[in-house]
XYZ file of C-alpha atoms in Angstrom:
339
model
C -29.766 -46.260 -5.032
C -26.359 -48.409 -3.969
C -23.790 -46.153 -1.828
C -20.454 -47.019 -0.061
C -20.032 -45.955 3.173
C -16.519 -44.188 4.948
C -16.090 -47.616 6.240
C -16.457 -48.998 2.411
C -19.818 -50.861 3.452
C -22.208 -50.774 0.569
C -25.961 -50.109 1.427
C -29.057 -49.683 -0.496
C -30.660 -45.941 0.658
C -34.000 -45.381 -1.012
C -34.382 -41.999 -2.575
C -37.525 -41.233 -0.465
C -35.215 -41.865 3.034
C -32.699 -39.161 1.838
C -33.092 -35.631 3.562
C -33.820 -32.965 0.843
C -30.961 -30.188 0.938
C -30.886 -26.981 -1.210
C -27.992 -25.443 -3.512
C -27.654 -22.613 -5.778
C -26.838 -24.922 -8.830
C -24.167 -27.204 -10.500
C -21.771 -25.854 -12.936
C -19.788 -22.490 -13.768
C -21.531 -20.086 -11.043
C -22.309 -23.230 -8.443
C -21.503 -26.185 -6.846
C -18.807 -28.095 -9.357
C -20.558 -30.936 -11.855
C -17.587 -33.057 -10.987
C -18.966 -33.330 -7.521
C -22.555 -33.728 -7.879
C -22.555 -37.390 -7.366
C -21.518 -36.549 -3.494
C -24.456 -34.528 -2.705
C -26.710 -36.746 -4.732
C -25.586 -39.555 -2.776
C -26.740 -38.603 0.330
C -29.388 -35.828 -0.127
C -32.321 -35.401 -2.674
C -31.334 -32.290 -4.110
C -33.172 -29.146 -5.585
C -31.479 -26.304 -7.314
C -32.421 -22.307 -5.884
C -33.839 -21.561 -9.597
C -36.181 -24.640 -9.336
C -37.379 -24.349 -5.871
C -38.426 -20.697 -6.309
C -40.758 -21.833 -9.140
C -42.908 -23.327 -6.405
C -41.762 -22.795 -3.015
C -44.509 -24.704 -1.442
C -44.004 -27.808 -3.213
C -40.651 -28.488 -1.635
C -40.511 -25.788 1.324
C -41.527 -27.932 4.013
C -39.207 -30.688 3.172
C -35.583 -28.842 2.876
C -33.728 -29.693 6.042
C -30.066 -28.218 4.702
C -29.036 -25.501 3.071
C -25.549 -25.989 1.079
C -24.179 -22.960 0.786
C -21.221 -22.551 -2.237
C -19.527 -19.519 -3.751
C -22.174 -17.927 -1.078
C -25.074 -19.121 -2.711
C -27.778 -19.104 -2.235
C -28.102 -16.501 -0.066
C -29.596 -17.127 3.147
C -31.694 -14.000 3.221
C -34.875 -13.810 5.633
C -37.044 -13.965 2.844
C -35.698 -17.170 1.751
C -35.501 -18.622 5.319
C -39.165 -18.117 5.987
C -39.814 -20.459 2.941
C -37.740 -23.129 4.530
C -39.938 -24.224 7.866
C -38.006 -27.302 8.325
C -34.242 -26.322 7.899
C -31.950 -27.499 10.254
C -29.168 -26.319 8.990
C -26.770 -24.152 6.682
C -23.704 -25.824 5.782
C -20.945 -23.294 3.818
C -18.344 -24.713 1.574
C -15.624 -22.965 2.450
C -14.212 -21.322 5.842
C -15.293 -17.482 5.549
C -18.629 -17.186 6.546
C -18.845 -12.908 6.511
C -21.860 -13.724 3.881
C -23.716 -15.473 6.850
C -25.462 -13.447 9.730
C -25.095 -16.267 12.015
C -26.771 -14.617 14.852
C -29.941 -14.361 12.988
C -29.589 -17.987 11.377
C -28.962 -19.510 14.479
C -31.920 -17.375 16.420
C -34.397 -19.408 14.248
C -32.958 -22.477 15.569
C -31.015 -23.195 12.228
C -27.512 -24.701 12.757
C -24.465 -22.898 10.824
C -20.929 -24.837 9.856
C -18.146 -24.660 7.738
C -15.350 -26.246 6.101
C -11.779 -25.033 8.051
C -8.506 -26.268 7.733
C -8.882 -28.442 4.298
C -8.480 -24.954 2.757
C -5.683 -23.948 4.114
C -2.772 -25.804 1.802
C -4.506 -24.459 -1.524
C -4.902 -21.221 -0.224
C -1.648 -20.748 1.001
C -0.086 -21.957 -2.332
C -2.419 -19.749 -4.042
C -0.769 -17.068 -1.426
C 2.735 -17.843 -2.826
C 2.069 -17.988 -6.489
C 0.698 -14.656 -6.222
C 3.450 -13.049 -4.450
C 5.873 -14.824 -6.671
C 4.030 -13.827 -10.216
C 3.860 -9.934 -8.850
C 7.852 -9.825 -7.675
C 8.924 -11.446 -10.594
C 6.564 -9.919 -13.353
C 5.607 -13.007 -14.522
C 2.389 -11.993 -16.287
C 3.846 -9.299 -18.045
C 6.621 -11.857 -19.192
C 4.292 -14.103 -20.219
C 2.545 -11.486 -22.645
C 6.147 -10.035 -24.470
C 6.948 -13.976 -24.502
C 3.932 -14.799 -26.836
C 3.389 -11.392 -28.541
C 3.862 -11.863 -32.383
C 5.302 -8.391 -32.617
C 7.874 -9.204 -30.066
C 11.794 -9.114 -31.191
C 13.496 -8.595 -28.178
C 13.378 -8.955 -24.452
C 12.845 -5.334 -22.741
C 15.255 -4.713 -20.134
C 12.745 -3.031 -17.799
C 11.177 -6.265 -17.390
C 12.997 -6.741 -13.885
C 11.476 -8.179 -10.856
C 12.545 -7.899 -7.055
C 13.758 -10.306 -4.973
C 12.086 -12.805 -2.833
C 14.766 -14.785 -1.443
C 15.891 -12.971 1.802
C 12.744 -10.403 1.790
C 10.768 -9.653 4.610
C 7.181 -10.648 4.503
C 4.716 -9.538 7.068
C 1.593 -12.044 7.512
C -1.595 -10.251 8.951
C -3.484 -13.229 10.348
C -1.894 -16.018 11.671
C -4.701 -18.462 11.983
C -4.389 -22.130 9.717
C -3.473 -20.139 6.050
C -1.280 -17.678 7.939
C 0.922 -20.221 9.515
C 1.225 -22.499 6.404
C 2.031 -19.288 4.498
C 4.966 -19.014 6.470
C 6.132 -22.665 6.566
C 6.248 -22.098 2.385
C 8.202 -18.580 2.736
C 10.869 -20.354 5.018
C 11.998 -21.923 2.158
C 12.969 -18.766 0.291
C 14.729 -17.816 3.449
C 12.125 -14.814 4.241
C 12.663 -13.234 7.296
C 8.994 -13.275 8.759
C 6.996 -10.794 10.684
C 3.387 -11.603 11.783
C 0.462 -9.479 13.358
C -2.445 -11.584 14.979
C -5.275 -11.355 17.589
C -3.294 -13.550 19.214
C 0.321 -14.543 19.711
C 1.122 -17.896 18.739
C 3.547 -20.273 20.961
C 7.222 -20.142 21.149
C 6.980 -23.427 19.508
C 5.363 -22.244 16.175
C 7.528 -18.990 16.362
C 10.513 -21.021 16.822
C 9.698 -23.575 14.244
C 8.790 -21.264 11.425
C 11.618 -18.410 12.775
C 8.298 -15.878 12.861
C 8.603 -12.887 14.805
C 5.244 -11.079 16.242
C 5.066 -8.021 15.995
C 2.655 -6.423 18.670
C 1.885 -3.087 16.427
C 0.773 -3.483 12.780
C 2.193 -0.320 11.984
C 5.561 -1.661 12.684
C 4.931 -5.078 10.552
C 4.042 -2.489 8.072
C 6.913 -0.351 8.099
C 9.415 -3.371 7.710
C 7.806 -5.893 5.531
C 8.741 -6.224 1.805
C 5.689 -8.248 1.345
C 2.391 -7.645 3.274
C 0.523 -10.581 3.334
C -3.491 -10.286 4.509
C -4.592 -13.707 5.386
C -7.505 -12.655 8.138
C -10.958 -13.289 8.608
C -13.297 -10.494 7.583
C -15.008 -9.085 10.526
C -16.194 -5.931 11.576
C -12.757 -5.388 13.229
C -11.292 -5.950 9.647
C -13.125 -4.189 7.426
C -10.802 -1.510 5.923
C -7.803 -2.807 7.927
C -5.891 -1.503 5.167
C -6.347 2.205 4.229
C -4.790 5.223 3.414
C -2.933 5.408 6.843
C -1.497 2.195 6.562
C -0.525 2.165 2.884
C 1.542 5.217 3.956
C 3.663 3.361 6.391
C 4.718 0.691 3.774
C 7.784 0.736 2.118
C 7.700 2.228 -1.599
C 9.196 -0.711 -2.740
C 6.496 -3.066 -0.872
C 3.934 -5.213 -2.584
C 0.305 -5.790 -0.909
C -0.881 -9.672 -1.139
C -4.379 -10.277 -0.100
C -6.136 -13.486 -0.152
C -8.599 -12.857 2.663
C -11.589 -10.637 1.521
C -11.743 -7.784 -0.790
C -13.814 -5.281 2.138
C -10.427 -5.826 4.341
C -8.732 -3.263 1.814
C -10.014 0.327 0.998
C -9.835 0.046 -2.713
C -9.871 3.132 -3.431
C -6.909 4.121 -0.934
C -5.110 0.982 -2.705
C -5.711 2.606 -6.265
C -4.499 6.175 -5.170
C -1.058 4.273 -3.323
C -0.554 2.382 -6.750
C -0.902 5.128 -8.962
C 1.541 7.670 -6.559
C 4.069 5.289 -6.160
C 3.380 4.949 -1.905
C 3.340 1.296 -2.878
C 5.294 -0.890 -5.667
C 2.565 -3.385 -6.506
C -0.350 -5.572 -5.319
C -1.177 -8.938 -6.229
C -5.021 -9.742 -5.201
C -7.068 -12.901 -5.267
C -10.026 -10.959 -3.646
C -11.842 -7.993 -4.464
C -15.085 -5.788 -3.802
C -17.186 -6.902 -5.983
C -16.066 -10.195 -7.354
C -16.146 -9.577 -10.139
C -14.740 -5.680 -10.324
C -16.874 -3.870 -12.592
C -15.095 -4.091 -16.078
C -13.777 -0.168 -15.913
C -12.634 -0.344 -12.560
C -8.986 1.239 -12.614
C -7.099 -1.855 -10.863
C -8.107 -3.690 -13.750
C -5.851 -2.040 -16.330
C -2.846 -1.015 -14.142
C 0.437 -2.411 -14.805
C 1.510 -3.044 -11.251
C -1.359 -5.084 -10.186
C -2.470 -8.823 -10.319
C -5.399 -10.120 -10.087
C -6.908 -13.667 -9.820
C -10.706 -14.138 -9.244
C -10.696 -15.480 -5.957
C -9.467 -19.416 -6.595
C -7.618 -19.998 -3.530
C -9.272 -23.184 -3.045
C -9.655 -24.398 -6.355
C -7.741 -27.646 -7.054
C -9.914 -30.956 -7.290
C -8.446 -32.308 -3.821
C -9.185 -29.399 -2.018
C -12.860 -28.893 -3.167
C -13.277 -32.233 -2.999
C -12.371 -32.502 0.778
C -14.681 -28.853 1.090
C -17.745 -30.601 -0.345
C -17.297 -33.803 1.788
C -17.010 -31.732 5.084
C -19.956 -29.591 3.976
C -22.132 -33.044 3.861
C -20.458 -34.336 6.733
C -21.740 -31.094 8.598
C -25.158 -31.155 7.164
C -25.878 -34.665 7.572
C -25.003 -34.308 11.121
C -27.722 -31.591 12.058
C -30.059 -33.194 10.446
C -29.657 -36.406 11.932
C -29.594 -34.542 15.556
C -25.893 -35.254 16.037
C -22.924 -32.772 17.535
C -22.040 -30.928 14.125
C -18.138 -31.445 13.399
C -17.590 -27.577 12.439
C -20.437 -25.743 13.993
C -19.829 -21.955 13.669
C -21.467 -20.286 16.836
C -22.253 -16.672 17.447
C -20.285 -14.438 18.956
């Protein structure tokens, strides 16, 4: 096989020389088929289902597990079948589905793909905010309804320009959201474990709220951009929702478990808050009879925050880079260590 290096040099790599890697599958439920060539250029790939048909055939060869959309699941029952495993390389920044302390206790490194997901996810956050505020989906349904003869006056949204946005979690993604919201002349509040520098705050006109409660009371839009940790699980529940304005919208682009969904349903039904726009739920997808799916003041997308071709390609390349470093005994660029 002829491959081209990052420096543009071409060389011949024999299939037998390439390390083995396990993935879930290619296609709709797995790694995008369009990007399979990147993985196959550097690894001999075996899919999870094929591997399970005869684990002893390839188990001792596999040195990397490439996790996409949280699969394959790095459960002990699977890891026991991979005695030569050196790395679990995750496509995406969130690693709440990985038991990092357990995996690393086996001498296996863990890596993720931070940074490259931030722009696409921040774009999605603003898309959800705008679509919910301006009733875009409801408007589309009326526009294409063959029975529609007029535009109902009830199709009124809320103003985005000049409103107050409260960002919960001001990491890379949260900061990118702040940059975008500045273009709408929004007043930006944020709550974070660590306060950003004065330079960062001044650049985006962001004001720090030491108290989450204070941010919730003051915001017209509450944007959740935190990692899922034991501390953030159920971060937004009945008490927190009750503090929000009745005209406020909750936007979640973090993880479904950050929000108590039963409490959210109650808050939306009772008018405690105006609306919710969610790119994440728990589970994903929701059961088809879940009340959130039929509520007119809820907008849900199927966890597509990073789903653009440029971002997905960057994620796959970074996932491969991390895995190759571990397999070759080199420092892993984006290694995740247990806390």
